[in-house]
PDB file of C-alpha atoms in Angstrom:
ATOM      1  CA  UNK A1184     -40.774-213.379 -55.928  1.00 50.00           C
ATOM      2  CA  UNK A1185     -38.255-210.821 -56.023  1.00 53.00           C
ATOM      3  CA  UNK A1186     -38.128-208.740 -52.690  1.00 54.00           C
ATOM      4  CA  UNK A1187     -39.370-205.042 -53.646  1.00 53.00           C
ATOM      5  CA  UNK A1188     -36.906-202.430 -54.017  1.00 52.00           C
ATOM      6  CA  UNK A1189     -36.665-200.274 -50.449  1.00 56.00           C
ATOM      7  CA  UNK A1190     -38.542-196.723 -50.235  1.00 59.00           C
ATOM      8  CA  UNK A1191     -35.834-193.739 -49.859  1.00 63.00           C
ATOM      9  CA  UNK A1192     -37.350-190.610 -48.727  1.00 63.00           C
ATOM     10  CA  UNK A1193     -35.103-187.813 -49.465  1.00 59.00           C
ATOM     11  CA  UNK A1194     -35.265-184.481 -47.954  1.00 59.00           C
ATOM     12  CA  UNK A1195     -32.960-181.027 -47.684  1.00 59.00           C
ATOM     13  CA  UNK A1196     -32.033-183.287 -44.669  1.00 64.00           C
ATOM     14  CA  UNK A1197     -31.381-186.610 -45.240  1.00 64.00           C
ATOM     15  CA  UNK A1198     -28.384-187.015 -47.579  1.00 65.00           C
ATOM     16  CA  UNK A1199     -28.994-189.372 -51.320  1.00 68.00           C
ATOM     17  CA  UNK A1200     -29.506-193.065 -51.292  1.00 71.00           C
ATOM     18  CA  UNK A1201     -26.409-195.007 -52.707  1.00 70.00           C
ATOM     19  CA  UNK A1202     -28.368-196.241 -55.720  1.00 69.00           C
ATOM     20  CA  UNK A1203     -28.825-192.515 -56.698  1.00 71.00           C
ATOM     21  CA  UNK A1204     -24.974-191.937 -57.305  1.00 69.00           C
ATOM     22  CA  UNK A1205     -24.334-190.812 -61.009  1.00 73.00           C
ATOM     23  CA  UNK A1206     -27.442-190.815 -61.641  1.00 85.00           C
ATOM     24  CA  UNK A1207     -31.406-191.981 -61.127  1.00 88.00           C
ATOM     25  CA  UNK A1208     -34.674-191.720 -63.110  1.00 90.00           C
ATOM     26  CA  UNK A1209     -37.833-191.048 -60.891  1.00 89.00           C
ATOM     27  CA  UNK A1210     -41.671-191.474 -61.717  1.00 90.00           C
ATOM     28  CA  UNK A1211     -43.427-188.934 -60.403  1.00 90.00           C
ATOM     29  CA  UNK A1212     -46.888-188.729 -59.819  1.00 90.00           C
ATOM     30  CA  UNK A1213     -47.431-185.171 -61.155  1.00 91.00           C
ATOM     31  CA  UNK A1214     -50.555-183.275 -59.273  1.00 90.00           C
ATOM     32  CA  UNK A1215     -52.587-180.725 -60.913  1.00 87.00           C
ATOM     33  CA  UNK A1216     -51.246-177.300 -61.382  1.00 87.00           C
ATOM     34  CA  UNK A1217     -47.641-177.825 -61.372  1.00 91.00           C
ATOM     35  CA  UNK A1218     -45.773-177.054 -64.254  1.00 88.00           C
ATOM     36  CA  UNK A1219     -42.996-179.670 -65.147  1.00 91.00           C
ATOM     37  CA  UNK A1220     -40.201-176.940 -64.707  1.00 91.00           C
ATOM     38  CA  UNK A1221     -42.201-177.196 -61.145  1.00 93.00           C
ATOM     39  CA  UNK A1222     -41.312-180.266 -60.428  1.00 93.00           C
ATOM     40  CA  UNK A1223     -37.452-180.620 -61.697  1.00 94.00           C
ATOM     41  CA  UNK A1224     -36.894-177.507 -59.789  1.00 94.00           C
ATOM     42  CA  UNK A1225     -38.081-179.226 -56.357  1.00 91.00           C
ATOM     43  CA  UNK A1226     -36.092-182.398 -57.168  1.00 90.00           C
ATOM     44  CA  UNK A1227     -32.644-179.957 -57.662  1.00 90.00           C
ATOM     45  CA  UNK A1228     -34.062-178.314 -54.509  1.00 87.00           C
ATOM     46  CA  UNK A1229     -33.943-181.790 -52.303  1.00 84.00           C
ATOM     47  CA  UNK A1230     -30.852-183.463 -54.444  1.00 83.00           C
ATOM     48  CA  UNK A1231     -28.510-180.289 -54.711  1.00 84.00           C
ATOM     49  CA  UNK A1232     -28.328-181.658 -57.761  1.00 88.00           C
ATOM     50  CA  UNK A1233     -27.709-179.403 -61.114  1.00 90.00           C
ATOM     51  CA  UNK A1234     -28.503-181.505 -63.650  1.00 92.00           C
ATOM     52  CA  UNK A1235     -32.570-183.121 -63.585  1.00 93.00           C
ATOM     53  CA  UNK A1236     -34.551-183.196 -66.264  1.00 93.00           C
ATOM     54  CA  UNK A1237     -38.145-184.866 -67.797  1.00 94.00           C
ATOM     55  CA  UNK A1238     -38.973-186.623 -70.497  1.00 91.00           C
ATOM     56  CA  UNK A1239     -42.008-184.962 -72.308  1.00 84.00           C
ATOM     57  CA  UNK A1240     -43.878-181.777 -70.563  1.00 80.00           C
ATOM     58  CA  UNK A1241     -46.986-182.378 -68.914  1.00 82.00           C
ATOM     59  CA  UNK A1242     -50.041-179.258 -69.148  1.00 79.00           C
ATOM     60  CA  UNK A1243     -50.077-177.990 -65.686  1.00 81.00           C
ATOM     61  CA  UNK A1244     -53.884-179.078 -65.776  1.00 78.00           C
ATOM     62  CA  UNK A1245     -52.489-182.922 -66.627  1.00 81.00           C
ATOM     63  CA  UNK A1246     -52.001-185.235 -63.824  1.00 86.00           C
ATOM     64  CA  UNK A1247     -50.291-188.601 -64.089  1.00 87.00           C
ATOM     65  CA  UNK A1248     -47.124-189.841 -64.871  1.00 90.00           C
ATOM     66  CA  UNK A1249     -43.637-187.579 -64.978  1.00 92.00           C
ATOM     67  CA  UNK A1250     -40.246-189.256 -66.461  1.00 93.00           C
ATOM     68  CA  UNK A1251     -37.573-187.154 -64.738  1.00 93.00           C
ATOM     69  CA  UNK A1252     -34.156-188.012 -64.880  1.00 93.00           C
ATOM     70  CA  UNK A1253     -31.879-186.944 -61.988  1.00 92.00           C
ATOM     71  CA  UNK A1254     -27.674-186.647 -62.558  1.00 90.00           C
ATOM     72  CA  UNK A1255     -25.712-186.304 -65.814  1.00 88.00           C
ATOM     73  CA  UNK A1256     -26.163-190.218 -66.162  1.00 89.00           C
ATOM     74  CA  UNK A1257     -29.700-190.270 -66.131  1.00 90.00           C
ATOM     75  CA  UNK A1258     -30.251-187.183 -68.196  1.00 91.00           C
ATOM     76  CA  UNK A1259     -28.729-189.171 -71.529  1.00 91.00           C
ATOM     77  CA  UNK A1260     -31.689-191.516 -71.156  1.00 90.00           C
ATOM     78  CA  UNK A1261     -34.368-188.471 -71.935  1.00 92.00           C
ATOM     79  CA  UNK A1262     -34.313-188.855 -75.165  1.00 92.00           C
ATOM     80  CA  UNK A1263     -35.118-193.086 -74.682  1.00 92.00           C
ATOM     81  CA  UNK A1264     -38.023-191.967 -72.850  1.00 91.00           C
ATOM     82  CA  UNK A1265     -39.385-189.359 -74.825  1.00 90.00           C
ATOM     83  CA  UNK A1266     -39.283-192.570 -78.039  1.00 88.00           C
ATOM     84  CA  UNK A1267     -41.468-194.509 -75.660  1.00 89.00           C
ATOM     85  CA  UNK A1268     -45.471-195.285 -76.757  1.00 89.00           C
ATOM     86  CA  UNK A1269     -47.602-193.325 -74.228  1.00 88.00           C
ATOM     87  CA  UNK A1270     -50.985-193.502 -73.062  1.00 88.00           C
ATOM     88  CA  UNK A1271     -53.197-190.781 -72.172  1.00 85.00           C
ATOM     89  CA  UNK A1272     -56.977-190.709 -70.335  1.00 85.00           C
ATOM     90  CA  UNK A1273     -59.108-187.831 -70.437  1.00 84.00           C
ATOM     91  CA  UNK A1274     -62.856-186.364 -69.593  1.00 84.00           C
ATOM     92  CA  UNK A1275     -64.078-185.098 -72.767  1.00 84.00           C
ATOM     93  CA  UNK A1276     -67.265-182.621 -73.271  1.00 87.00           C
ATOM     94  CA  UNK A1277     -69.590-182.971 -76.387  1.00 89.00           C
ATOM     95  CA  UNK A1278     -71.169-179.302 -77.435  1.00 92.00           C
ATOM     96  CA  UNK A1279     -68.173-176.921 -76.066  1.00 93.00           C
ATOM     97  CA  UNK A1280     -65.480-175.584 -77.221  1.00 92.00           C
ATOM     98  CA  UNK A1281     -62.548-173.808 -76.202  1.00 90.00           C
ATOM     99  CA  UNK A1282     -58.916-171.841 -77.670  1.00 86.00           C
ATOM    100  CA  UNK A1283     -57.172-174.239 -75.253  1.00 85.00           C
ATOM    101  CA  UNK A1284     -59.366-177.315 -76.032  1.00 85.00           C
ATOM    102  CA  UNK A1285     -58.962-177.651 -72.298  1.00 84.00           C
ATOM    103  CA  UNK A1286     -61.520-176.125 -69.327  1.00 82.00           C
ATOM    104  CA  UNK A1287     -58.805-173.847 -68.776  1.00 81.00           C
ATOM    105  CA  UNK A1288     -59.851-171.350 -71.028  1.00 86.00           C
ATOM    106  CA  UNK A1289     -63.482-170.100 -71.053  1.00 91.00           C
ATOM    107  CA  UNK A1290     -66.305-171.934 -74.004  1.00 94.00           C
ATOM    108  CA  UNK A1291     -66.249-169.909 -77.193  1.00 92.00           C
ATOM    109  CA  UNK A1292     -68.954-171.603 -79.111  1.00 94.00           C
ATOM    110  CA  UNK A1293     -71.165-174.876 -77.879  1.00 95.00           C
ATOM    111  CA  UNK A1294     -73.273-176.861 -80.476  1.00 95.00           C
ATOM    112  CA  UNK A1295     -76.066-179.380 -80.241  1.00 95.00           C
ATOM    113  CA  UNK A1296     -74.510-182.639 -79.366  1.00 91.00           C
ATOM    114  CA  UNK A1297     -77.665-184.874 -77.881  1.00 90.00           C
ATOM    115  CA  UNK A1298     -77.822-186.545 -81.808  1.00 93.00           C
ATOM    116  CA  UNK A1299     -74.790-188.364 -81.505  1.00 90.00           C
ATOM    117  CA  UNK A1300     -75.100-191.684 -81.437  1.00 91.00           C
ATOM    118  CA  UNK A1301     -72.026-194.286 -80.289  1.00 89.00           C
ATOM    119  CA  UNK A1302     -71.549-195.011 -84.206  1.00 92.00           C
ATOM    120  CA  UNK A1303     -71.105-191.383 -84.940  1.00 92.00           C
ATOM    121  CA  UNK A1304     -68.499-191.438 -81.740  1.00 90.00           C
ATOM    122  CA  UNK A1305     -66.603-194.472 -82.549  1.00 91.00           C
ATOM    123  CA  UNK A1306     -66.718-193.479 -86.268  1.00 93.00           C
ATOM    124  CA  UNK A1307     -64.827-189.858 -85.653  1.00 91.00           C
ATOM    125  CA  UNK A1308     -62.417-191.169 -82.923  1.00 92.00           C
ATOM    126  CA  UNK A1309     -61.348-193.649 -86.706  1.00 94.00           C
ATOM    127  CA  UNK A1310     -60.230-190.427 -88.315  1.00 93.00           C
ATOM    128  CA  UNK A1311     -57.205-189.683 -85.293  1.00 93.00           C
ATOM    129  CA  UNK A1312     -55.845-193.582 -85.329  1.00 94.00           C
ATOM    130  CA  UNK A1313     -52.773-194.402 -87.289  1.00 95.00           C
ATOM    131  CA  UNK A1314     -50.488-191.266 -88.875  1.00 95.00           C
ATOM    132  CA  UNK A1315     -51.893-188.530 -88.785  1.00 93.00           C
ATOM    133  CA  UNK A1316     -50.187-184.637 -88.766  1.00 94.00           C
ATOM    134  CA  UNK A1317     -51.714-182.745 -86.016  1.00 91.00           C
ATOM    135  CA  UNK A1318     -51.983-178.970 -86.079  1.00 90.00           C
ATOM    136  CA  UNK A1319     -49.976-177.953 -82.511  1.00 87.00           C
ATOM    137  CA  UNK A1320     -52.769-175.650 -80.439  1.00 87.00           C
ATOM    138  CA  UNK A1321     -51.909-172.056 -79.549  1.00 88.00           C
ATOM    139  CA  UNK A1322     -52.121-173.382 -75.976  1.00 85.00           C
ATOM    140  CA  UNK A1323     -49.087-175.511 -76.026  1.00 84.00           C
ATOM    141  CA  UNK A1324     -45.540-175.427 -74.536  1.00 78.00           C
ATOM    142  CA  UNK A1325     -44.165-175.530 -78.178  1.00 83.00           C
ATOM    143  CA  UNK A1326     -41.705-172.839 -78.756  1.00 84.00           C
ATOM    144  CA  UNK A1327     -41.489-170.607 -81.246  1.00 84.00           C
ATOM    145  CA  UNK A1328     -38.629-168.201 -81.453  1.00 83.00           C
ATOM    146  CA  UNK A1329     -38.049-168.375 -77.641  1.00 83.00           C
ATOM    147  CA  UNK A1330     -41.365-168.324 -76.574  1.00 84.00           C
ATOM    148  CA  UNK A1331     -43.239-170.635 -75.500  1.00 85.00           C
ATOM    149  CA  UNK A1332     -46.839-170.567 -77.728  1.00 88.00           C
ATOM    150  CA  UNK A1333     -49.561-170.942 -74.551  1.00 84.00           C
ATOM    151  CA  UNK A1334     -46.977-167.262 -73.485  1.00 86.00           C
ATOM    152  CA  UNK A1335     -48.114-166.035 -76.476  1.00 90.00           C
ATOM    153  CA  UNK A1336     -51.609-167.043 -76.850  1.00 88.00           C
ATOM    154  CA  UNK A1337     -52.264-165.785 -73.291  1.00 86.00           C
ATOM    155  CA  UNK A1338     -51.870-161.852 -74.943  1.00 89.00           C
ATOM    156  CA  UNK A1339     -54.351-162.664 -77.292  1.00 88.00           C
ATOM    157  CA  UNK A1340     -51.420-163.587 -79.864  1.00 90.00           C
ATOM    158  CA  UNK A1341     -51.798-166.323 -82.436  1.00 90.00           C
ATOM    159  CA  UNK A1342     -48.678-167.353 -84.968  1.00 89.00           C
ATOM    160  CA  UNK A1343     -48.539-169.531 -87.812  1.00 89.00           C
ATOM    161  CA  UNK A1344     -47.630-173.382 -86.494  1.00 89.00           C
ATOM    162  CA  UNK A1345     -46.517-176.216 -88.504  1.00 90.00           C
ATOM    163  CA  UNK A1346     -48.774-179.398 -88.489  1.00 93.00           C
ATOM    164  CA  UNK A1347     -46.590-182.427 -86.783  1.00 92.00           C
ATOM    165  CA  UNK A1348     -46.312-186.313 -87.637  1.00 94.00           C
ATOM    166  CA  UNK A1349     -47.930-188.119 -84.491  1.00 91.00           C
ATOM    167  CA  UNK A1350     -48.820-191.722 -84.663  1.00 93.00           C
ATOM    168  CA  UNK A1351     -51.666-193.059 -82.355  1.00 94.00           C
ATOM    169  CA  UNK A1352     -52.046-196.843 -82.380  1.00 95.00           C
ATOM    170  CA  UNK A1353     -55.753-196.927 -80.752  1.00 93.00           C
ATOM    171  CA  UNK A1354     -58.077-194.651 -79.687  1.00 92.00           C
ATOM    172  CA  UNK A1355     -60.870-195.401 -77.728  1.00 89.00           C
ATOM    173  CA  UNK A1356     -64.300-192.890 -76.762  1.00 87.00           C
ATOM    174  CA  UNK A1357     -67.241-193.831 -74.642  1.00 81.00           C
ATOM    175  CA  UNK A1358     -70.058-192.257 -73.287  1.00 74.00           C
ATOM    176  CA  UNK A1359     -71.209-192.657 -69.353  1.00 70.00           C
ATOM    177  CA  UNK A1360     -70.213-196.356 -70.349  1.00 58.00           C
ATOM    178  CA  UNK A1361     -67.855-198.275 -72.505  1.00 49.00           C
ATOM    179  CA  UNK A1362     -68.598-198.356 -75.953  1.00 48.00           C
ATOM    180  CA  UNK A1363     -68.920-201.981 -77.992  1.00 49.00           C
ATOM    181  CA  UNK A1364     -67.920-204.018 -74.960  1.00 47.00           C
ATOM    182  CA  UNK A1365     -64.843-202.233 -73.745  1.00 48.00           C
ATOM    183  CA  UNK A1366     -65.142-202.950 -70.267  1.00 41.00           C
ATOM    184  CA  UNK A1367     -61.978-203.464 -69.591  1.00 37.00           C
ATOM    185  CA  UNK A1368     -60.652-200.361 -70.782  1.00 40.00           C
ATOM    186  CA  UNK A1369     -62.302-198.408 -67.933  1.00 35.00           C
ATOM    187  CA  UNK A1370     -65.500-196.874 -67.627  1.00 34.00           C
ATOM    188  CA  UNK A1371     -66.936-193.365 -67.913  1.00 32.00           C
ATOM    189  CA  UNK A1372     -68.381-191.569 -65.365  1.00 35.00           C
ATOM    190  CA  UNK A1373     -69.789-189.050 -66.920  1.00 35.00           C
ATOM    191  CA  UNK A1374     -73.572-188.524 -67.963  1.00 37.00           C
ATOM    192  CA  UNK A1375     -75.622-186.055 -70.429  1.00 39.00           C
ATOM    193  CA  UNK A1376     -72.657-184.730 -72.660  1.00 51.00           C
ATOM    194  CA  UNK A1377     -69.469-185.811 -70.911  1.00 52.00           C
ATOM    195  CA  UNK A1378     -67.619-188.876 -71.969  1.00 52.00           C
ATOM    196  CA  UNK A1379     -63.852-189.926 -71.928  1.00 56.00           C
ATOM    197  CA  UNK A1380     -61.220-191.546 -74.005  1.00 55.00           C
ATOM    198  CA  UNK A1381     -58.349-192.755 -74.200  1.00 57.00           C
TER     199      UNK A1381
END
C-alpha cells in the first residue's frame, strides 16, 4: 500500500509545507459554533495567506466536514467542490417546531406526534427525494440585497425568498432504530420523539 501522506502542523511559527506552495485544499473538521468566515479567517491567520476560501457554508450549529481552499490555485477549484453530491446526518424532533427549523431558535408550536407509525415516516421522507424546489428558510446565510437573511430574521424581519432547484438522490428517516433493515446506514439514538436522517 501506498505510504500515507506526512502530517504538517502549521502554526504563526512554523513556516508552510512545500506541498502548500500555490496553493492547497484542506478538510476541516468544523466544530460547533464557528461560523465558516471563522474558520478561513484562522487559516489566513496561520498561512499569511490572502486568498482562502470554502466550498459551501456550514450553520454555525453544523459540525462535519469544511472544503476550504487555501492560495489563488486552490481557490479556482471552489466552484468543483461546491458541484460535488453531499451528504448530510441530522437529529430530528417529531412534535416541535421552530423559525430556524433548528434548536437554535426557541419551539413555536408542537403537535401530537406519538401516531406516527414508520410507514407514515418513510412515506413523507418520499415527498423530499428526487427534484424538488425548496423554499430557502429565513434562517439561512442566503443573501438578499447585501444581507445575509438569518441578519435579517434575527430583527424579527421576514422578506419574500425564491423557492430553489435542489436534487436529493436518497433520503433516509428512522426512529431510535433503522427503519426497514437499514442497519448499515447508522442507527438512531434517540427514543420517544427524536429520530434522525440522513
Amino acid at each position: 500500500p501506498p505510504a500515507p501522506a506526512p502530517l504538517h502542523v502549521v502554526d504563526r511559527g512554523t513556516g508552510l509545507p512545500s506541498c502548500w506552495e500555490g496553493g492547497v485544499t484542506v478538510l476541516v473538521d468544523k466544530p460547533l459554533d464557528w461560523t465558516s468566515f471563522d474558520v478561513c479567517g484562522k487559516l489566513r491567520g496561520m498561512t499569511r495567506i490572502k486568498k482562502v476560501g470554502h466550498a459551501g457554508t456550514l450553520d454555525p450549529q453544523a459540525s462535519g466536514l469544511l472544503i476550504v481552499c487555501v492560495g489563488r490555485a486552490a481557490t479556482k477549484t471552489i466552484d468543483h467542490f461546491q458541484g460535488l453530491d453531499k451528504v448530510y446526518r441530522g437529529t430530528l424532533k417529531l412534535g416541535e417546531e421552530t423559525a430556524s427549523y433548528d434548536a437554535c431558535t426557541p419551539v413555536e408550536r408542537t403537535a401530537p406526534w406519538t401516531h406516527l407509525t414508520d410507514d407514515d415516516i418513510e412515506r413523507e421522507a418520499a415527498r423530499f427525494v428526487g427534484d424538488i424546489l425548496q423554499l430557502p428558510p429565513m434562517y439561512s446565510a442566503i443573501k438578499r440585497r447585501g444581507k445575509k437573511l438569518y441578519e435579517l430574521a434575527r430583527k424579527g424581519i421576514t422578506v419574500e425568498r425564491e423557492p430553489r432547484p435542489v436534487r436529493v438522490d436518497t433520503f433516509k428517516v428512522w426512529r431510535g432504530r433503522p427503519l426497514r433493515g437499514d442497519e448499515s446506514d447508522g442507527h438512531g439514538d434517540g427514543d420517544g420523539g427524536e429520530g434522525e436522517g440522513e
